[in-house]
Amino acid sequence: MFANPVISPLFGWAPSDRLKNWAGNLEYSTSRLYSANSLDHVRGYVKKQTKLKVLGTRHCFNNIADSRFHFLSLKLMDEVVALDPKAHTVTVDAGMTYGQLCPYLHTKGFALHNLASLPHISIAGACSTATHGSGEKNGNLATAVSELEIVTARGEVVHLFRKLDGEAFRGAVVGLGALGVITKITLDVQPTFMMRQYVYENMLLRDMKDHFDAIESSAYSVSLFTDWQKQRINEVWIKSRVEEGPAFDKAPEFFGAKRATRNLHPIAELSAENCTEQMGVPGPWYERLPHFRMGFTPSAGKELQSEYFVPRQHAVEAILAMERLRDLIGPHLMISEIRAIAADNLWLSPCYEQSCVTIHFTWKQDWPAVRKLLPVIEKELAPFEARPHWGKLFTTSPTQLKSLYKKIPEFVQLTTKYDPRGKFRNEFLDTNIFNS
Ligand SMILES: Cc1cc2nc3c(=O)[nH]c(=O)nc-3n(C[C@H](O)[C@H](O)[C@H](O)COP(=O)(O)OP(=O)(O)OC[C@H]3O[C@@H](n4cnc5c(N)ncnc54)[C@H](O)[C@@H]3O)c2cc1C
């Protein structure tokens, strides 16, 4: 049952090695991994264990997915269960990744509203941590969820519906893996669409500051990449829907930035081969919304990540506060990204009842240095009540988390209904949610 021989090759992991997260910065506290391939397997396994965590695609940088006891993988449960063209929904097994789902949806004439920077991640894991893309009118990926099937600590199967279950549903969707095992997930879909992606280089920080709202509203999804040096935004990535509304004006200049003449990686020194097509070439939504292509390494690989959600009204002030830290940040940074996300009503979403701008850091993999820097960054962002990303590295204290995420007490209540003895809790949850 443990270190299941089927799962080892699927994770590219030899059972003799310690199991690690995707970036390799975290060695999980156990390598006992059981791979289920049916709802009955999941139920049986959950009933037997006193402590376990579900492991998705292991793309979190902190110990949110870690377990000292047992891991359950749903990687083998990765089928589309039902596409309902009338209701505009798709139901999938929870082991499925966006990379698997998106081409299927497109061939059937449908699309999701948004994607993260990479399609490699599991849908259940991404929604459980409020993973997001960009676009000021786009909610995070969890906002597409309309129904969850969850196996609770007792092995019972529970269905939660957006339309029927009100607050319980809104509490469960960004669930940090604390309620139980999500076995099926239903997402809103819309008619498929085509997109074009343009990249502009070298926008002066001053122009970003003076025109931030116009920049953010210029297209369906906008990302600003900066290394915080030389008072500039290094690259502006614009993702524009081909058919919707006025087309993005692909002028040679965009608020002083120059249109790139070749595909670029957000980290300019790295090959753009791993990146989605740019230069205005039209393509389906799922090949333009992520920055990185399925089948290629996303981002840099050996790295760390942190990200903070700042209420939209403080965006420019918060960005300028980060720029003032440029000499401290610079030596440890690969690249930063600034994105916009719409407000939602999911209890533990960092965008709960507030539209946000996120300030993201892709760090060199030097945790001692990054660990010293994060409190400095968090102190600068504290006046703006910035909320950290659940799946990335932060040093925000449990007390601060509780004041930033106002629904934590209700969330604790909700989890005790489904998991009264803390079967799905781990050190991350005990520290940040249950003891906070
Ligand atoms: C290169 C890279 C780029 C990234 N880009 C973005 C980005 O653009 N935007 C963004 O917001 N984040 C981004 N992230 C962060 C990442 O996408 C999220 O943290 C996400 O949670 C990863 O999903 P996963 O399945 O790999 O999660 P895991 O790390 O495997 O698990 C995360 C949590 O979900 C729980 N979980 C997983 N599956 C289930 C299930 N079936 N039932 C119950 N609980 C479950 C786990 O127990 C754990 O608590 C990026 C990460 C990397 C490595």
Tab-separated table of C-alpha atoms in Angstrom, residues 209-374:
chain	number	residue	atom	x	y	z
A	209	LYS	CA	2.694	55.035	-11.607
A	210	ASP	CA	0.887	57.707	-13.639
A	211	HIS	CA	-1.150	55.318	-15.798
A	212	PHE	CA	-1.626	52.228	-13.624
A	213	ASP	CA	-5.406	52.040	-14.041
A	214	ALA	CA	-5.250	52.530	-17.811
A	215	ILE	CA	-2.519	49.877	-18.086
A	216	GLU	CA	-4.453	47.330	-16.047
A	217	SER	CA	-7.690	47.905	-17.942
A	218	SER	CA	-6.046	47.817	-21.374
A	219	ALA	CA	-6.642	44.078	-21.941
A	220	TYR	CA	-8.225	40.893	-20.610
A	221	SER	CA	-5.067	39.994	-18.664
A	222	VAL	CA	-2.046	42.162	-17.923
A	223	SER	CA	1.175	41.186	-16.134
A	224	LEU	CA	4.029	43.501	-15.264
A	225	PHE	CA	7.462	41.945	-14.733
A	226	THR	CA	10.205	43.862	-12.950
A	227	ASP	CA	13.548	43.232	-11.289
A	228	TRP	CA	13.006	46.543	-9.400
A	229	GLN	CA	16.235	47.926	-10.864
A	230	LYS	CA	16.686	51.028	-13.041
A	231	GLN	CA	13.252	52.468	-12.160
A	232	ARG	CA	11.493	50.377	-14.784
A	233	ILE	CA	9.063	47.589	-15.519
A	234	ASN	CA	11.167	45.219	-17.616
A	235	GLU	CA	8.300	43.535	-19.495
A	236	VAL	CA	4.558	44.086	-19.839
A	237	TRP	CA	2.618	40.993	-20.952
A	238	ILE	CA	-0.749	41.734	-22.519
A	239	LYS	CA	-3.225	38.941	-23.211
A	240	SER	CA	-6.099	40.114	-25.344
A	241	ARG	CA	-9.257	38.265	-26.408
A	242	VAL	CA	-9.580	38.299	-30.164
A	243	GLU	CA	-13.318	38.649	-30.492
A	244	GLU	CA	-14.436	40.513	-27.402
A	245	GLY	CA	-14.921	44.272	-27.252
A	246	PRO	CA	-12.510	46.720	-28.791
A	247	ALA	CA	-9.296	44.951	-29.855
A	248	PHE	CA	-6.104	45.762	-27.979
A	249	ASP	CA	-4.324	48.535	-29.845
A	250	LYS	CA	-1.044	46.843	-30.716
A	251	ALA	CA	0.794	50.113	-31.193
A	252	PRO	CA	4.615	49.998	-31.281
A	253	GLU	CA	4.589	51.837	-27.940
A	254	PHE	CA	2.523	51.195	-24.820
A	255	PHE	CA	2.842	53.913	-22.179
A	256	GLY	CA	6.443	54.424	-23.235
A	257	ALA	CA	7.318	50.697	-23.405
A	258	LYS	CA	8.411	49.304	-26.794
A	259	ARG	CA	6.757	46.325	-28.439
A	260	ALA	CA	9.122	43.324	-28.373
A	261	THR	CA	10.315	42.017	-31.698
A	262	ARG	CA	10.720	38.396	-30.548
A	263	ASN	CA	9.194	36.067	-27.978
A	264	LEU	CA	10.548	36.682	-24.475
A	265	HIS	CA	10.783	34.802	-21.163
A	266	PRO	CA	9.781	36.871	-18.088
A	267	ILE	CA	13.398	36.368	-16.986
A	268	ALA	CA	14.902	37.884	-20.120
A	269	GLU	CA	18.076	35.774	-19.973
A	270	LEU	CA	16.113	32.503	-20.165
A	271	SER	CA	14.944	30.885	-23.394
A	272	ALA	CA	11.457	31.824	-24.552
A	273	GLU	CA	11.032	28.290	-25.878
A	274	ASN	CA	9.236	27.410	-22.617
A	275	CYS	CA	6.822	30.314	-23.009
A	276	THR	CA	3.488	30.645	-24.741
A	277	GLU	CA	3.425	32.249	-28.177
A	278	GLN	CA	3.608	36.053	-28.258
A	279	MET	CA	3.973	38.679	-31.032
A	280	GLY	CA	0.201	38.858	-31.513
A	281	VAL	CA	-0.079	35.389	-33.070
A	282	PRO	CA	-3.671	34.272	-32.425
A	283	GLY	CA	-4.168	31.037	-30.521
A	284	PRO	CA	-6.642	29.280	-28.261
A	285	TRP	CA	-7.139	30.714	-24.735
A	286	TYR	CA	-5.261	27.851	-23.033
A	287	GLU	CA	-2.149	28.488	-25.104
A	288	ARG	CA	-2.056	32.211	-24.302
A	289	LEU	CA	-3.421	32.669	-20.744
A	290	PRO	CA	-0.536	30.797	-19.057
A	291	HIS	CA	2.940	32.244	-19.530
A	292	PHE	CA	4.482	28.770	-19.739
A	293	ARG	CA	3.759	25.890	-22.090
A	294	MET	CA	2.659	22.436	-21.058
A	295	GLY	CA	5.463	19.944	-21.642
A	296	PHE	CA	8.156	22.508	-20.785
A	297	THR	CA	9.599	23.590	-17.445
A	298	PRO	CA	7.620	26.586	-16.194
A	299	SER	CA	9.338	29.584	-14.636
A	300	ALA	CA	12.996	28.908	-13.745
A	301	GLY	CA	12.734	25.535	-11.968
A	302	LYS	CA	15.225	25.863	-9.131
A	303	GLU	CA	13.588	28.763	-7.341
A	304	LEU	CA	11.423	29.938	-4.450
A	305	GLN	CA	8.279	32.035	-4.660
A	306	SER	CA	6.405	34.490	-2.420
A	307	GLU	CA	3.389	36.601	-3.254
A	308	TYR	CA	1.276	39.230	-1.516
A	309	PHE	CA	-2.241	40.419	-2.375
A	310	VAL	CA	-2.635	44.164	-1.900
A	311	PRO	CA	-6.082	45.800	-1.992
A	312	ARG	CA	-6.411	47.392	-5.386
A	313	GLN	CA	-6.665	50.963	-4.078
A	314	HIS	CA	-3.166	50.684	-2.558
A	315	ALA	CA	-1.542	49.080	-5.607
A	316	VAL	CA	0.720	51.904	-6.745
A	317	GLU	CA	1.813	52.864	-3.227
A	318	ALA	CA	2.657	49.233	-2.446
A	319	ILE	CA	4.602	48.784	-5.689
A	320	LEU	CA	6.609	51.925	-4.968
A	321	ALA	CA	7.286	50.669	-1.432
A	322	MET	CA	8.774	47.498	-2.934
A	323	GLU	CA	10.856	49.514	-5.367
A	324	ARG	CA	12.422	51.343	-2.428
A	325	LEU	CA	13.684	47.944	-1.219
A	326	ARG	CA	15.418	47.329	-4.570
A	327	ASP	CA	18.946	47.072	-3.123
A	328	LEU	CA	17.839	44.510	-0.543
A	329	ILE	CA	15.671	42.521	-2.946
A	330	GLY	CA	17.889	42.667	-6.029
A	331	PRO	CA	20.630	40.175	-5.073
A	332	HIS	CA	18.129	37.412	-4.261
A	333	LEU	CA	15.535	37.950	-6.964
A	334	MET	CA	15.041	36.315	-10.342
A	335	ILE	CA	11.947	38.354	-11.253
A	336	SER	CA	8.829	39.952	-9.779
A	337	GLU	CA	5.370	39.933	-11.340
A	338	ILE	CA	2.457	42.284	-10.691
A	339	ARG	CA	-1.059	41.072	-11.561
A	340	ALA	CA	-4.658	42.185	-10.944
A	341	ILE	CA	-7.503	39.973	-9.667
A	342	ALA	CA	-11.208	40.654	-9.150
A	343	ALA	CA	-12.865	40.434	-5.731
A	344	ASP	CA	-14.740	37.261	-4.748
A	345	ASN	CA	-16.729	35.849	-1.827
A	346	LEU	CA	-14.667	32.748	-0.940
A	347	TRP	CA	-13.776	32.885	2.748
A	348	LEU	CA	-10.059	32.162	2.580
A	349	SER	CA	-9.433	33.730	-0.786
A	350	PRO	CA	-6.928	36.582	-0.522
A	351	CYS	CA	-9.388	38.473	-2.737
A	352	TYR	CA	-12.274	37.946	-0.302
A	353	GLU	CA	-14.460	41.024	-0.720
A	354	GLN	CA	-11.625	43.069	-2.209
A	355	SER	CA	-10.165	43.350	-5.679
A	356	CYS	CA	-6.409	43.027	-5.474
A	357	VAL	CA	-3.110	43.566	-7.114
A	358	THR	CA	-0.550	40.871	-6.386
A	359	ILE	CA	3.150	41.468	-5.958
A	360	HIS	CA	4.998	38.250	-6.640
A	361	PHE	CA	8.681	37.361	-6.160
A	362	THR	CA	10.517	34.511	-7.874
A	363	TRP	CA	13.583	34.118	-5.682
A	364	LYS	CA	16.889	32.362	-6.157
A	365	GLN	CA	16.780	29.186	-4.124
A	366	ASP	CA	18.518	30.573	-1.018
A	367	TRP	CA	16.007	30.129	1.812
A	368	PRO	CA	18.190	31.575	4.609
A	369	ALA	CA	18.512	34.834	2.640
A	370	VAL	CA	14.853	34.903	1.580
A	371	ARG	CA	13.698	34.114	5.113
A	372	LYS	CA	15.520	37.243	6.332
A	373	LEU	CA	14.022	39.375	3.567
A	374	LEU	CA	10.383	38.352	3.863
